[in-house]
Short mmCIF file of C-alpha atoms and ligand atoms in Angstrom, two decimals:
data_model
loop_
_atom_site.label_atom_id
_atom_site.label_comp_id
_atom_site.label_asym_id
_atom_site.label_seq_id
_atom_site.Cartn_x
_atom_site.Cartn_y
_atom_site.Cartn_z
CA UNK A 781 0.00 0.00 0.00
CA UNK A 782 1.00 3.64 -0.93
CA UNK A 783 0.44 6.49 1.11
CA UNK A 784 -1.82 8.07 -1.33
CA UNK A 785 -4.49 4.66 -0.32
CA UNK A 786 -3.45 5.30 3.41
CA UNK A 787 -6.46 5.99 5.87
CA UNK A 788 -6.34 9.79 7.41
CA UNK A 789 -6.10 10.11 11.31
CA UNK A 790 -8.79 12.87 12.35
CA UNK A 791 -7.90 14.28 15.65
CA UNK A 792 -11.41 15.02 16.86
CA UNK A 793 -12.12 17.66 19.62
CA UNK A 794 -15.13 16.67 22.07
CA UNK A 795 -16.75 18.81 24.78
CA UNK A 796 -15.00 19.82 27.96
CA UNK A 797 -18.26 19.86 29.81
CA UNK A 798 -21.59 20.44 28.27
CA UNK A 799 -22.27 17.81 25.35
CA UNK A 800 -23.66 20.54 23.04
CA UNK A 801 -20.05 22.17 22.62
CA UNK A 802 -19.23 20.12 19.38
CA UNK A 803 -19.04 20.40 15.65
CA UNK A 804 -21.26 19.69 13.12
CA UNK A 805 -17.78 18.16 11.32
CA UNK A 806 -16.92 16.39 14.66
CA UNK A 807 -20.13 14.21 14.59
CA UNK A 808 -20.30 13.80 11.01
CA UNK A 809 -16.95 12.56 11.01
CA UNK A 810 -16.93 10.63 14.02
CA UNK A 811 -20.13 8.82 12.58
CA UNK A 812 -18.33 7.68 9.30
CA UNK A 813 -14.41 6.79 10.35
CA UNK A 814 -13.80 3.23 10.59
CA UNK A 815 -13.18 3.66 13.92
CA UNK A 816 -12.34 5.93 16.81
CA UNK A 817 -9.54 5.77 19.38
CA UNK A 818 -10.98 6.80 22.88
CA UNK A 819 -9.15 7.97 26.19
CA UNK A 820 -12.01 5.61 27.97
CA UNK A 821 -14.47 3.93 25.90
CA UNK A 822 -17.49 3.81 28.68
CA UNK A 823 -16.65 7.85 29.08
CA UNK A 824 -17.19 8.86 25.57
CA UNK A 825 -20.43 6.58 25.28
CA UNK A 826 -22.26 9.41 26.82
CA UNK A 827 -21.15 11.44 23.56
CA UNK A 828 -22.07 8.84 21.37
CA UNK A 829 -25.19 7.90 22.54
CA UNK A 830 -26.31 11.41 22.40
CA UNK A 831 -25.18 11.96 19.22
CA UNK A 832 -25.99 8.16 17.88
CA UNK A 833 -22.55 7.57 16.91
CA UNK A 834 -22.27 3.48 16.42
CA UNK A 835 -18.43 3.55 14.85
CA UNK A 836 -16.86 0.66 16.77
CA UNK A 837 -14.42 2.12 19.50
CA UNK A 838 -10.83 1.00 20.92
CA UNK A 839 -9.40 2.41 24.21
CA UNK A 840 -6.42 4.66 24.03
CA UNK A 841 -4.77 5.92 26.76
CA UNK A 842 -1.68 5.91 28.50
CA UNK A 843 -0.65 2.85 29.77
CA UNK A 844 -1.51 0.88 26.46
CA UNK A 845 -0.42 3.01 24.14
CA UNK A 846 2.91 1.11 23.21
CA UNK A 847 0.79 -1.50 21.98
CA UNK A 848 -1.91 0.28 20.64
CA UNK A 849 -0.15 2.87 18.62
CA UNK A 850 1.10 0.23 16.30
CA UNK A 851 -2.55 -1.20 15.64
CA UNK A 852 -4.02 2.13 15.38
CA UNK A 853 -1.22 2.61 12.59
CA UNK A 854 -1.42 -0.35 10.75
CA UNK A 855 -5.69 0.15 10.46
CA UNK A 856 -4.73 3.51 8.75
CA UNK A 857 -2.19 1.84 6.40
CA UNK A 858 -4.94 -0.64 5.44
CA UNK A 859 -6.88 2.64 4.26
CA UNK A 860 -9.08 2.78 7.20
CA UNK A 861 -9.46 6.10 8.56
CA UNK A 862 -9.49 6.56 12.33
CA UNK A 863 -10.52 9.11 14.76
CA UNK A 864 -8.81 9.39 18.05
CA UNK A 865 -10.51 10.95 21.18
CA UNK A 866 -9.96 12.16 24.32
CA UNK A 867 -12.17 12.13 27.38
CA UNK A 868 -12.32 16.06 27.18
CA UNK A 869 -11.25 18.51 24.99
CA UNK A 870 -8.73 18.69 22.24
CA UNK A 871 -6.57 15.22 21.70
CA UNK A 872 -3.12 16.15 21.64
CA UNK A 873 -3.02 18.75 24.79
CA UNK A 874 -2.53 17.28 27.78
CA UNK A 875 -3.02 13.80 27.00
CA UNK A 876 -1.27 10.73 25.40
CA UNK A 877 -2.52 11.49 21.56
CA UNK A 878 0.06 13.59 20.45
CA UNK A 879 2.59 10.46 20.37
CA UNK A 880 0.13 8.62 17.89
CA UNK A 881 -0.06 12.14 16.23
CA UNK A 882 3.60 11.75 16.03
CA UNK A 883 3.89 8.15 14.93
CA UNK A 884 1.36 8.39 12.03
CA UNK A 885 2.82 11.56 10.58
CA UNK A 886 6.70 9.46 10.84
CA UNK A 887 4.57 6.65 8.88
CA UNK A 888 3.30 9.27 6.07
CA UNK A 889 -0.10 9.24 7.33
CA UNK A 890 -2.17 12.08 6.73
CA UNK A 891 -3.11 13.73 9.92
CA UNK A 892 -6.19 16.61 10.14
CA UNK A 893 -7.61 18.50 13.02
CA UNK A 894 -11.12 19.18 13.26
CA UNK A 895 -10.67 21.96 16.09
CA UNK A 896 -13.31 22.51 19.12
CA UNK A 897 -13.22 23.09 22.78
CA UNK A 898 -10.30 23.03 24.88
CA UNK A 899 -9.93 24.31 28.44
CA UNK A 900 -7.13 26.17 28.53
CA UNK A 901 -8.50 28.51 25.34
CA UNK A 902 -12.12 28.67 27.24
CA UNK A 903 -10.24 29.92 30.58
CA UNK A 904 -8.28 32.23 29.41
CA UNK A 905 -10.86 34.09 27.63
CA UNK A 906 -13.03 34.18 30.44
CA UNK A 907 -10.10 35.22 32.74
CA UNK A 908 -9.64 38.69 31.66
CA UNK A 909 -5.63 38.31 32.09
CA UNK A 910 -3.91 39.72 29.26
CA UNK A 911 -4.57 36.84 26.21
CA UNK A 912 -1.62 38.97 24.00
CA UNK A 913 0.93 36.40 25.32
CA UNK A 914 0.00 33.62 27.15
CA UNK A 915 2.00 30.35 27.99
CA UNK A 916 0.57 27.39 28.38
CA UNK A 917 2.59 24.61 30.99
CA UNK A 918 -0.32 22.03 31.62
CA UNK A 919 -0.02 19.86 34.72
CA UNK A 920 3.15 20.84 36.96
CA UNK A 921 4.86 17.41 37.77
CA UNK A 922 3.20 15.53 40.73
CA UNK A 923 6.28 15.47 42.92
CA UNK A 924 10.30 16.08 41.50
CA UNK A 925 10.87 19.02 39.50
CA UNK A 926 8.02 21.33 40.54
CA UNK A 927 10.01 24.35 42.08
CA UNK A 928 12.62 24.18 39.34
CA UNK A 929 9.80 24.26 36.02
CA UNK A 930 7.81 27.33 38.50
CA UNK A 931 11.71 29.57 39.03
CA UNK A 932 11.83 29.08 34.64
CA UNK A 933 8.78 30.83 35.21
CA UNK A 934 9.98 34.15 37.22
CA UNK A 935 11.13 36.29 33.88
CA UNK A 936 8.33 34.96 31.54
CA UNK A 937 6.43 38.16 30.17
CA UNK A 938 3.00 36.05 29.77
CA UNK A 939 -0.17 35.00 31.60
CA UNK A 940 0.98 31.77 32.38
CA UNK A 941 -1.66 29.05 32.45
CA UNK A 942 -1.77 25.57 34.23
CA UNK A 943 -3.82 22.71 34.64
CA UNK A 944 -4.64 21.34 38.06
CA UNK A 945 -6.47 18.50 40.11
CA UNK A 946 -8.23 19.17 42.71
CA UNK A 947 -5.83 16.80 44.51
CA UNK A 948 -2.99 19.24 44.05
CA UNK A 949 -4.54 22.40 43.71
CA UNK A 950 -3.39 24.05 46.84
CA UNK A 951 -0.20 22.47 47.38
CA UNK A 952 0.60 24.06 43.41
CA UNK A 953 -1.57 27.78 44.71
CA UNK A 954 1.16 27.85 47.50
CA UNK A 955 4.05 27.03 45.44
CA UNK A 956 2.97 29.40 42.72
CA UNK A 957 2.44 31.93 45.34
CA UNK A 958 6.32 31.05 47.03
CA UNK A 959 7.88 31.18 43.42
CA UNK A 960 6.51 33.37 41.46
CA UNK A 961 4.55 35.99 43.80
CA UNK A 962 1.39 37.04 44.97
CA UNK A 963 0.50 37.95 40.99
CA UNK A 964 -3.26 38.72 39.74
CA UNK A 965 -4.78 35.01 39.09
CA UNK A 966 -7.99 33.28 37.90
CA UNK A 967 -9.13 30.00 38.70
CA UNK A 968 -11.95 28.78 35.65
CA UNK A 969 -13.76 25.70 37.37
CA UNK A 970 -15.88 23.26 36.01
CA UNK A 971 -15.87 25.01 32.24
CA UNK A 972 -19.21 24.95 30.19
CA UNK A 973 -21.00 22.32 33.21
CA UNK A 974 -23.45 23.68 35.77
CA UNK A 975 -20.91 24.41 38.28
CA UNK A 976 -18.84 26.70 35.95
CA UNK A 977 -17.18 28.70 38.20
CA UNK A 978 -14.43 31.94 37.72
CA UNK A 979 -12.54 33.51 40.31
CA UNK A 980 -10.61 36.15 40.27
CA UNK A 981 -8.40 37.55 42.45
CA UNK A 982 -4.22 37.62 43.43
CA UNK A 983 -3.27 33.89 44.39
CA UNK A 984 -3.23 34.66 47.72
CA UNK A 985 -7.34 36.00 47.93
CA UNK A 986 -7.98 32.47 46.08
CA UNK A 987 -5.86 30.19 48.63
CA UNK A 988 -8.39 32.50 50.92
CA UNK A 989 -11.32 31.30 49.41
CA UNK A 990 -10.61 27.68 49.47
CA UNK A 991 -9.99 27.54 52.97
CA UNK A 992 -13.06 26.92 53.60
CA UNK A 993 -14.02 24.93 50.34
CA UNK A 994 -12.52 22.10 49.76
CA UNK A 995 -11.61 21.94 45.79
CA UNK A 996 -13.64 20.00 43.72
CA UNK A 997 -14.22 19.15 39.99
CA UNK A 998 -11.54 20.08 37.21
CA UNK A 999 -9.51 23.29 37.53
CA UNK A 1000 -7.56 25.66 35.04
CA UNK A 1001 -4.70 28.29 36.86
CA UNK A 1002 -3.51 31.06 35.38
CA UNK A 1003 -1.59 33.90 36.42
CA UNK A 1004 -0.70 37.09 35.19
CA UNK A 1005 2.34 38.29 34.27
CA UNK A 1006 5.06 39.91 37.08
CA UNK A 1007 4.72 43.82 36.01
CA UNK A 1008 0.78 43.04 35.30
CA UNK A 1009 -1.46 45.88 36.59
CA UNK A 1010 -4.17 44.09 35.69
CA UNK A 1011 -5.23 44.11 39.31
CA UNK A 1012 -9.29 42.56 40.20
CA UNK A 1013 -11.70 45.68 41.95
N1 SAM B 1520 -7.39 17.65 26.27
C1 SAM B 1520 -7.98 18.50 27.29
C2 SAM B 1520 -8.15 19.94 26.75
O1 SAM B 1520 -8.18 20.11 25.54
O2 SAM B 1520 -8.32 20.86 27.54
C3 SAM B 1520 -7.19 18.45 28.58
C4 SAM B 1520 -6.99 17.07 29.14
S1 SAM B 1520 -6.17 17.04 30.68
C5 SAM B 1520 -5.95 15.30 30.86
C6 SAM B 1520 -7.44 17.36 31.86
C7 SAM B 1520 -7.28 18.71 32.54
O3 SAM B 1520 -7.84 19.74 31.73
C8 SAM B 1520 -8.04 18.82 33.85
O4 SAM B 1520 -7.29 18.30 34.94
C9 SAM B 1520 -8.22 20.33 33.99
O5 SAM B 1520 -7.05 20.94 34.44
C10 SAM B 1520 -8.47 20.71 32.52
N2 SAM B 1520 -9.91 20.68 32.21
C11 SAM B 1520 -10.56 19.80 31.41
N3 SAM B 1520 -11.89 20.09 31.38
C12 SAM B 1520 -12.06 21.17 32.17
C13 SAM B 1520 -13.21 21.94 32.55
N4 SAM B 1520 -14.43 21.65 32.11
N5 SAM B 1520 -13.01 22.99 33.38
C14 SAM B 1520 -11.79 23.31 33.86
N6 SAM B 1520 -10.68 22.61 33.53
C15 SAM B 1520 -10.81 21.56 32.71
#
């Protein structure tokens, strides 16, 4: 087989939150692939039962990707096109698709994005920290390394944006808040679901307000820049 009778490997964007934040594109083309590679299969059935999507599904995730990047690839060099998911969001950020993304393109596989939510895009807008520059770090490591990846941070001229547990989310306010200052930050919870929650504040007024709440749900950080005057009333 040539490349030119190779499948294509859609990376498909799926809601963070509320089912309705999808494409017309997304369903139509999750609904014809072959088949689509999911984070968790039993996760996305809620998305394909809403949308009546019956494409046969494989999991994808993490620890099975070694094996299952190779039978994802050979599908798509059988002409097969394939679809891979994630459980939120846009495959590729923050989760183990970009190293199929990588392995199809070394195999001279096409590869096409049809775009859609993501948090980090739907915080930061909502934030109203300077969007000019931003830099996105996703999830700080969960032990080794932290302070070192936060003091590369000191000097960087951007709202800086992370992704947090609710596990962690204190232990990385308080580090934030030792390494880089008591900066201007905004905490988007819950995105697009009926919790959806913003706060705004300096890291210190939102390590405040979760002294008495214990953190809960999914949680974008971000944090404006060291001169920033963007300061909350
Ligand atoms: N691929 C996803 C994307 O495009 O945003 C991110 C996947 S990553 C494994 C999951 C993290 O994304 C969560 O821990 C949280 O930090 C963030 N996240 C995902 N959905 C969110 C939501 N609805 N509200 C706030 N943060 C969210």
């Amino acid at each position: 087989m040539t490349a030119d009778s190779y499948g294509t490997l859609y990376i498909v964007s799926t809601p963070i939150g509320n089912l309705k934040d999808i494409t017309f594109r997304a369903v139509e083309i999750l609904s014809s692939v072959s088949m689509i590679a999911a984070e968790d299969t039993r996760h996305s059935k809620k998305l394909f039962q809403h949308y009546n999507i019956t494409t046969p599904s494989i999991s994808f995730f993490e620890h099975n990707r070694t094996a299952r990047i190779p039978q994802i690839v050979t599908n798509l060099k059988k002409g097969n096109h394939v679809a891979v998911i994630s459980d939120a969001g846009t495959p590729g950020i923050s989760d183990p698709a970009y190293r199929l993304i990588r392995e199809a393109i070394s195999e001279g596989i096409t590869v096409e994005s049809i775009p859609g939510s993501t948090a980090l895009i739907a915080g930061i807008v909502s934030s109203g920290l300077p969007t000019d520059r931003f830099l996105f770090e996703g999830f700080l490591p969960p032990k080794k390394g932290r302070k070192k990846r936060l003091m590369n941070l000191i000097d960087q001229d951007a709202t800086i944006i992370f992704y947090e547990s609710p596990y962690r989310l204190i232990k990385t306010l308080k580090e934030i808040n030792e390494i880089l200052g008591d900066r201007p930050a905004v905490i988007a919870r819950e995105l697009t679901k009926m919790n959806e929650e913003i706060i705004r504040g300096t890291v210190s007024d939102i390590l405040s307000y979760f002294n008495n709440k214990k953190p809960r749900g999914e949680f974008v950080i971000m944090i404006g820049k060291n001169d920033t005057n963007v300061f909350f009333k």
